[in-house]
GROMACS .gro file of C-alpha atoms in nm:
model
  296
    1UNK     CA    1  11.576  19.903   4.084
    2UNK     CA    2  11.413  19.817   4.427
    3UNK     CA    3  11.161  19.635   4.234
    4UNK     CA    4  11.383  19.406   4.067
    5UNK     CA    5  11.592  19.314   4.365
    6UNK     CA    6  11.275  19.234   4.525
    7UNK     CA    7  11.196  19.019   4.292
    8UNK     CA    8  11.522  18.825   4.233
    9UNK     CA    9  11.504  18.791   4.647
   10UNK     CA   10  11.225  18.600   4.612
   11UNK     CA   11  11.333  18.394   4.329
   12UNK     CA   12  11.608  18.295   4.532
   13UNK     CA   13  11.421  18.132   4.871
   14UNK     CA   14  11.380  17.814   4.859
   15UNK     CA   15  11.061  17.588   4.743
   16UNK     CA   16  10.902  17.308   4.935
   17UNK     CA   17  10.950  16.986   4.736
   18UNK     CA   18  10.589  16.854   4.643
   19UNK     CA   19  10.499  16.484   4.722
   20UNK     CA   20  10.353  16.328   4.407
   21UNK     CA   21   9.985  16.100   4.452
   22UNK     CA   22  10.193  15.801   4.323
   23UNK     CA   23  10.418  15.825   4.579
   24UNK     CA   24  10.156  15.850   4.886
   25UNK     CA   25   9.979  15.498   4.715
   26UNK     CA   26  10.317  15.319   4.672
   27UNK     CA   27  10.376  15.380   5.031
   28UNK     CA   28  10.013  15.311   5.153
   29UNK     CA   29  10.053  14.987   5.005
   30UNK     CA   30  10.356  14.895   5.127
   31UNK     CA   31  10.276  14.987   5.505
   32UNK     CA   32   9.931  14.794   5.408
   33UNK     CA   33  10.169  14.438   5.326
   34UNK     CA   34  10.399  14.481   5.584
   35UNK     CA   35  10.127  14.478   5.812
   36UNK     CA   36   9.948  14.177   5.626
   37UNK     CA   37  10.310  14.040   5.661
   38UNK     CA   38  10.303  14.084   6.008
   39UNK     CA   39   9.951  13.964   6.104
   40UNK     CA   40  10.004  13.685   5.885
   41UNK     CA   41  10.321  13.601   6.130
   42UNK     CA   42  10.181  13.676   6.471
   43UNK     CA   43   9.889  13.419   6.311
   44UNK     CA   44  10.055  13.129   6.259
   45UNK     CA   45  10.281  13.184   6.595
   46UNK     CA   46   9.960  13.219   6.751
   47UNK     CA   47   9.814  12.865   6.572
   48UNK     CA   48  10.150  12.698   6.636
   49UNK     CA   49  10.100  12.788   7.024
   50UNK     CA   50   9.779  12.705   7.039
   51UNK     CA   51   9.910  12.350   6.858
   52UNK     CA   52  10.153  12.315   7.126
   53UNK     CA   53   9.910  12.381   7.421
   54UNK     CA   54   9.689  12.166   7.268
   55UNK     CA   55   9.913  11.852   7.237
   56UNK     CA   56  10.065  11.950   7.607
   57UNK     CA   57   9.740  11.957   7.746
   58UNK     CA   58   9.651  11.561   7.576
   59UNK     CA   59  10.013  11.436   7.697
   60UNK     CA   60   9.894  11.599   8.045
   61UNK     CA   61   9.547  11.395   8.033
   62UNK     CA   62   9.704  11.098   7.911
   63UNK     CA   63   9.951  11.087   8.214
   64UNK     CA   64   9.670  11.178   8.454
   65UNK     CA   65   9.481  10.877   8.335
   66UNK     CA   66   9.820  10.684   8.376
   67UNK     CA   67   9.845  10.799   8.727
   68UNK     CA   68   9.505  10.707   8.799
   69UNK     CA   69   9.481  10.350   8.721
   70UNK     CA   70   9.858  10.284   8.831
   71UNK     CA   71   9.739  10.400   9.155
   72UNK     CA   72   9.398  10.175   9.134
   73UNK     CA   73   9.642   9.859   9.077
   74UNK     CA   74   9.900   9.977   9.332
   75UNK     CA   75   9.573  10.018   9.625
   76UNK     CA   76   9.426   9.642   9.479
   77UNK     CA   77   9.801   9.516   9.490
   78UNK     CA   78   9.899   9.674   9.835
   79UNK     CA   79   9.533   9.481  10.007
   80UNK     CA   80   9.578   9.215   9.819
   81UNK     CA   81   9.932   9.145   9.975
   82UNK     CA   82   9.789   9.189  10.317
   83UNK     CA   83   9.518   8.943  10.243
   84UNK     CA   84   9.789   8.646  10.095
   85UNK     CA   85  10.026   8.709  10.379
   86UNK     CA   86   9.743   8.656  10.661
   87UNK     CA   87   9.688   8.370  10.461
   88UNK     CA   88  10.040   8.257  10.425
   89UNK     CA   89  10.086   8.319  10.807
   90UNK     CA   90   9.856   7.965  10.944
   91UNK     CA   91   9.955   7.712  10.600
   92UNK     CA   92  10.346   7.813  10.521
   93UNK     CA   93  10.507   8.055  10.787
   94UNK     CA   94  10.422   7.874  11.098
   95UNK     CA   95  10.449   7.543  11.006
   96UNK     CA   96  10.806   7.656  10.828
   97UNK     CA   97  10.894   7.844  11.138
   98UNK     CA   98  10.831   7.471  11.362
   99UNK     CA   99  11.016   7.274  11.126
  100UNK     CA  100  11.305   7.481  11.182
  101UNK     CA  101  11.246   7.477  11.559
  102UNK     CA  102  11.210   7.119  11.586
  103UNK     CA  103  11.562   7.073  11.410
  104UNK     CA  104  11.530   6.749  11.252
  105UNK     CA  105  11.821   6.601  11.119
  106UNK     CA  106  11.880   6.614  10.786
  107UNK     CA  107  11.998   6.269  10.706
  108UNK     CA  108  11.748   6.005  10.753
  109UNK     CA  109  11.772   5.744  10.984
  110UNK     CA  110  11.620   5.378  10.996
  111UNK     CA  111  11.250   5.334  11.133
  112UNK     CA  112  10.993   5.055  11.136
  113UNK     CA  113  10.637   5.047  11.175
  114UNK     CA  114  10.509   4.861  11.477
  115UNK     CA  115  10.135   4.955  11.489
  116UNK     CA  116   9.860   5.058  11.284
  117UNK     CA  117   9.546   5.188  11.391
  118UNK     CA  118   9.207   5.293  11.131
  119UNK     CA  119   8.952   5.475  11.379
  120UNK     CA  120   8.639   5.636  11.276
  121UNK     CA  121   8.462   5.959  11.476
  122UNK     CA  122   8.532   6.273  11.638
  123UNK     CA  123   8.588   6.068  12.030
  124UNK     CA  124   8.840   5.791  11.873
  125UNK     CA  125   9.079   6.004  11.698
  126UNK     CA  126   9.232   6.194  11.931
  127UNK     CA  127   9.510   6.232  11.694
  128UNK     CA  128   9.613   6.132  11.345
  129UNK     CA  129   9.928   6.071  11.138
  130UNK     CA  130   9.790   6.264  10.847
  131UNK     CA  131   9.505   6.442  10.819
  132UNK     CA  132   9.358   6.622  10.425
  133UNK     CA  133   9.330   6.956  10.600
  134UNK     CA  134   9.505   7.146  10.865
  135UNK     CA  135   9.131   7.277  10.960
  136UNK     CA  136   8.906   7.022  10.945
  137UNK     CA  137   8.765   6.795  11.229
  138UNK     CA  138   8.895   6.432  11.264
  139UNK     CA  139   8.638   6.168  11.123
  140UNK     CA  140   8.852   5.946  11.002
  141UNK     CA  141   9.231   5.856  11.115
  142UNK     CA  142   9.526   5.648  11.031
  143UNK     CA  143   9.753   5.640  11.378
  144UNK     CA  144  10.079   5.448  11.303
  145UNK     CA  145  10.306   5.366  11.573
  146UNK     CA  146  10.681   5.378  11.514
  147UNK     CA  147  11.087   5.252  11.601
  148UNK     CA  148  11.320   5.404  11.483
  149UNK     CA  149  11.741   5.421  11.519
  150UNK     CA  150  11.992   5.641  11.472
  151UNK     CA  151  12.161   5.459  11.257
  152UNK     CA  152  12.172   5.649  10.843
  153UNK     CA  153  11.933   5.433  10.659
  154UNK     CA  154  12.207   5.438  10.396
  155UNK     CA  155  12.365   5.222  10.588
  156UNK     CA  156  12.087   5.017  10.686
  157UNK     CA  157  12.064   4.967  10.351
  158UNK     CA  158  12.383   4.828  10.266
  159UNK     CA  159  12.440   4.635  10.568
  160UNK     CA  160  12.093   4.461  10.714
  161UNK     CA  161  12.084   4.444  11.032
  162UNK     CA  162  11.822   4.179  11.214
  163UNK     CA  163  11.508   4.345  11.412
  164UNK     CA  164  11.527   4.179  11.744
  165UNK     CA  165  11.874   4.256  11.746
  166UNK     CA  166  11.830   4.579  11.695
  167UNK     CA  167  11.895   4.877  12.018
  168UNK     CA  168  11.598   5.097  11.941
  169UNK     CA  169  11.671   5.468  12.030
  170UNK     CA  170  11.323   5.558  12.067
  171UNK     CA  171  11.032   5.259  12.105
  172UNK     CA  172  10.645   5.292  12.025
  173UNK     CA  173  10.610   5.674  11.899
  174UNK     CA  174  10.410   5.883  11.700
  175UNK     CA  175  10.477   5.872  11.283
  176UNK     CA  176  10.337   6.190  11.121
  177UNK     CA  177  10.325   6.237  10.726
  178UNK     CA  178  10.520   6.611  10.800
  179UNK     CA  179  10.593   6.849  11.084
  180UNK     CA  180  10.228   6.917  11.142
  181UNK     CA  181  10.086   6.631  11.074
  182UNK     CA  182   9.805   6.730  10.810
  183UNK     CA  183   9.828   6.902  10.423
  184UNK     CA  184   9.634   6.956  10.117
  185UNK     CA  185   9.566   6.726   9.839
  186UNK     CA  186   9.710   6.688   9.552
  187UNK     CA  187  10.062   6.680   9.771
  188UNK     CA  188   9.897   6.480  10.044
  189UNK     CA  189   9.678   6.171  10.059
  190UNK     CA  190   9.631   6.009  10.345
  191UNK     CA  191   9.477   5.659  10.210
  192UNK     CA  192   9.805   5.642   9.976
  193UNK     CA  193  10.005   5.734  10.295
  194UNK     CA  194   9.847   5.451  10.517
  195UNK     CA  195   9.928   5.167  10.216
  196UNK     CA  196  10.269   5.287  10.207
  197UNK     CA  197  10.371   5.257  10.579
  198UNK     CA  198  10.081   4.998  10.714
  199UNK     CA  199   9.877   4.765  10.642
  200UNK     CA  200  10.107   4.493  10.521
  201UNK     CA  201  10.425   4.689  10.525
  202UNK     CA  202  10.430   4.723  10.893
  203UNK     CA  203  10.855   4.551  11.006
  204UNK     CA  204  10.960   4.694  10.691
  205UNK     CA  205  11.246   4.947  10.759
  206UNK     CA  206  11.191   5.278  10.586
  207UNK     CA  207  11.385   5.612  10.584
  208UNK     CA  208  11.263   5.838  10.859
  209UNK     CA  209  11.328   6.178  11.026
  210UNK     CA  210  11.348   6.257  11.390
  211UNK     CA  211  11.332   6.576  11.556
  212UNK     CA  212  11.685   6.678  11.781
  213UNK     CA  213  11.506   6.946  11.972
  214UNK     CA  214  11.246   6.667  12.083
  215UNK     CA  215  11.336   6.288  12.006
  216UNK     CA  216  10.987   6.138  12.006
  217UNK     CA  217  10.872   6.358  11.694
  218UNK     CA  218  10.943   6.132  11.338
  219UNK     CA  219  10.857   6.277  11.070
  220UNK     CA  220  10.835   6.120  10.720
  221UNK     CA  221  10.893   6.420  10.463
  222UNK     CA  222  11.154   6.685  10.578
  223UNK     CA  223  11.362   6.912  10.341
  224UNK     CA  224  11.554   7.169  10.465
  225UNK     CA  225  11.590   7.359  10.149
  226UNK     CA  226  11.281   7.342  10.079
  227UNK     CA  227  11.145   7.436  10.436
  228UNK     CA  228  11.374   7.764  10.376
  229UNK     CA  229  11.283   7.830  10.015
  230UNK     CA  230  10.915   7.908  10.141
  231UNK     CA  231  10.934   8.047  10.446
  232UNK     CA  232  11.148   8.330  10.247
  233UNK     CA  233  10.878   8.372   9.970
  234UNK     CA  234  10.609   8.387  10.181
  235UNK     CA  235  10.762   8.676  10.390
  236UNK     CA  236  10.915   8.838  10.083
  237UNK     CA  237  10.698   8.869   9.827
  238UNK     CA  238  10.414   8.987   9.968
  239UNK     CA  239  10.562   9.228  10.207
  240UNK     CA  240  10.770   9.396   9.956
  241UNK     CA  241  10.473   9.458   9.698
  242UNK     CA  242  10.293   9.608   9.995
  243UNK     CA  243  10.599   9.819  10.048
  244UNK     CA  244  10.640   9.896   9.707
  245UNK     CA  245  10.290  10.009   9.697
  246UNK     CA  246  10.290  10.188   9.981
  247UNK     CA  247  10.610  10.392   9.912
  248UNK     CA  248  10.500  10.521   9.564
  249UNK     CA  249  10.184  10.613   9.686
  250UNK     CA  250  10.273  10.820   9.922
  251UNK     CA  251  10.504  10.928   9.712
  252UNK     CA  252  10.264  11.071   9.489
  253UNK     CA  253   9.945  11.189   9.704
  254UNK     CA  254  10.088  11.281  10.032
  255UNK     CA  255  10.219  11.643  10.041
  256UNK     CA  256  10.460  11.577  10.344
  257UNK     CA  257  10.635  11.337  10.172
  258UNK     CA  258  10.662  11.555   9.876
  259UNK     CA  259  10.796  11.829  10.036
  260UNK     CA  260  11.062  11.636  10.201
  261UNK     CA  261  11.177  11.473   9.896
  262UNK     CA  262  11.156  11.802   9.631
  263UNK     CA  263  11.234  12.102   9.949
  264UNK     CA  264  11.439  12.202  10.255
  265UNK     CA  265  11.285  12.325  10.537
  266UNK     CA  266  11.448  12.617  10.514
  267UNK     CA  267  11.342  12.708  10.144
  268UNK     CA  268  11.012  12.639  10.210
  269UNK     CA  269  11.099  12.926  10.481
  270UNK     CA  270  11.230  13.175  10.230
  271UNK     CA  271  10.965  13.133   9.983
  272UNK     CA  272  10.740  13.327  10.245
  273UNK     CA  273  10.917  13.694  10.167
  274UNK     CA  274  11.023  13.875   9.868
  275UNK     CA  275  11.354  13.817   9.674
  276UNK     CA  276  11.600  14.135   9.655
  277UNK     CA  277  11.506  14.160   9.250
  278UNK     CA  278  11.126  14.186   9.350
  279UNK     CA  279  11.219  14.438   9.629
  280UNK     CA  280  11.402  14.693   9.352
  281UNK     CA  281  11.156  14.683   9.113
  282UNK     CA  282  10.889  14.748   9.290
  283UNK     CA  283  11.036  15.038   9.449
  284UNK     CA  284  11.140  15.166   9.077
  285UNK     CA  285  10.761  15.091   8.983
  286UNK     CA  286  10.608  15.257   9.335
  287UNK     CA  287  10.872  15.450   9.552
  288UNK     CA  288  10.571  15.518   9.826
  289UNK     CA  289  10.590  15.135   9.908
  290UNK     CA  290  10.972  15.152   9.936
  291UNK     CA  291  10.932  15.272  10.317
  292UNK     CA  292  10.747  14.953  10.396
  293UNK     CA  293  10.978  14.742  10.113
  294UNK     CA  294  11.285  14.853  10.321
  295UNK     CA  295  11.190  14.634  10.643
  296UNK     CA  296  11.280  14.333  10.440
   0.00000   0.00000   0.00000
């Protein structure tokens, strides 16, 4: 009887389930896939990064390259500017800024020419009513001699008057081509100048322009607008591309300006020492730095 009981005890524990050779493969080569899966992923993640860095790294290049010659052009631009507004200064601003001193009337007025002179050498022209070149030595010189009156040549025109009858407002003075007396072919020529006022026109009356801020100055071209128009492009224009040039510049390359377009002073300040998020985690991280960490 104790035999038998023994025995039907045993039969009754329990038996450990036995894992079949099929089993172990199917799973082998399903952990084997999932991680081909997975390698296969982190691959092409890897490739399309390395894409992306790629192409970030050309668009980086190409807008360095940018940079660089836009900055070559704005340099050459911003001395170049300097260079045409020296030159402007002697041929355009001052002789616009003396027309506008002189204040010349605006309306011309009736003038005659009473003497011509045709000199030759440096001693015998003393001075000249036009000259091809504001910089060049007198040779050669036409000197007319001028009356002229107040009276609109408009009027002149429509009602004659006779020449000895005539009141004069200023007798015998100098007739200059423009307010400086000199220019640069193709606008001025001073042989088609002298036919046109001497020689055998001299008692013909002509339209003329006298200066109000000093009467004995006649001029023969004067235009106000035109006087105006470039004086302003010849400060404009080259001053602003120098500005222009000079602003983005220093815009780009110097690191003051940078800083006070992009930071405060005070940020800049704050940068220096750690935020409250770096403080906590690196006293989670290292707690024996937390003593010097709690200073802050």
């Amino acid at each position: 009887m104790k035999k038998s009981s023994t025995a039907t005890t045993t039969m009754s524990l329990p038996t450990s389930p036995t894992i079949s050779a099929h089993t172990i493969t199917s799973s082998k080569i399903s952990l084997s896939s999932t991680k081909t899966i997975t390698s296969g992923r982190s691959s092409r993640t890897i490739g399309s990064l390395l894409k992306k860095k790629k192409s970030d790294l050309e668009l980086e290049s190409i807008l360095d390259k940018a940079k660089f010659y836009t900055s070559l052009c704005l340099g050459t631009t911003a001395i170049l500017s300097v260079f045409a507004f020296l030159f402007l200064i002697p041929f355009v601003v001052d002789p616009a800024i003396s027309t506008i001193i002189a204040d010349y009337d605006p309306v011309p007025v009736t003038c005659i020419v009473i003497g011509h002179i045709y000199a030759e050498g440096i001693r015998n022209c003393s001075w000249s009513s036009c000259r091809e070149g504001c910089t060049s030595s007198l040779t050669k010189c036409h000197q007319l001699y001028v009356n002229y009156t107040r009276i609109p040549y408009s009027e002149w025109e429509k009602n004659p008057r006779e020449l000895d009858k005539v009141q004069w407002d200023v007798s015998y003075t100098k007739f200059l081509i423009n307010s400086e007396g000199c220019g640069y072919p193709p606008t001025t020529n001073c042989s088609v100048f002298a036919r046109q006022y001497g020689y055998s026109h001299i008692g013909e009356p002509f339209p003329c322009y006298y200066s109000r801020a000093y009467p004995e100055v006649v001029i023969g071209r004067y235009s106000w607008d035109n006087t105006l128009y470039h004086l302003i492009l010849s400060l404009m224009i080259p001053n602003a591309l120098f500005a222009i040039s000079i602003g983005v510049l220093s815009y780009w390359y110097c690191p003051c300006c940078d800083k006070a377009c992009n930071k405060s002073s005070s940020r800049v300040y704050a940068e220096k020492f750690p935020s409250k998020e770096e403080i906590v985690n690196c006293m989670n991280c290292k707690p024996e730095k937390s003593l010097s960490l709690s200073t802050f």
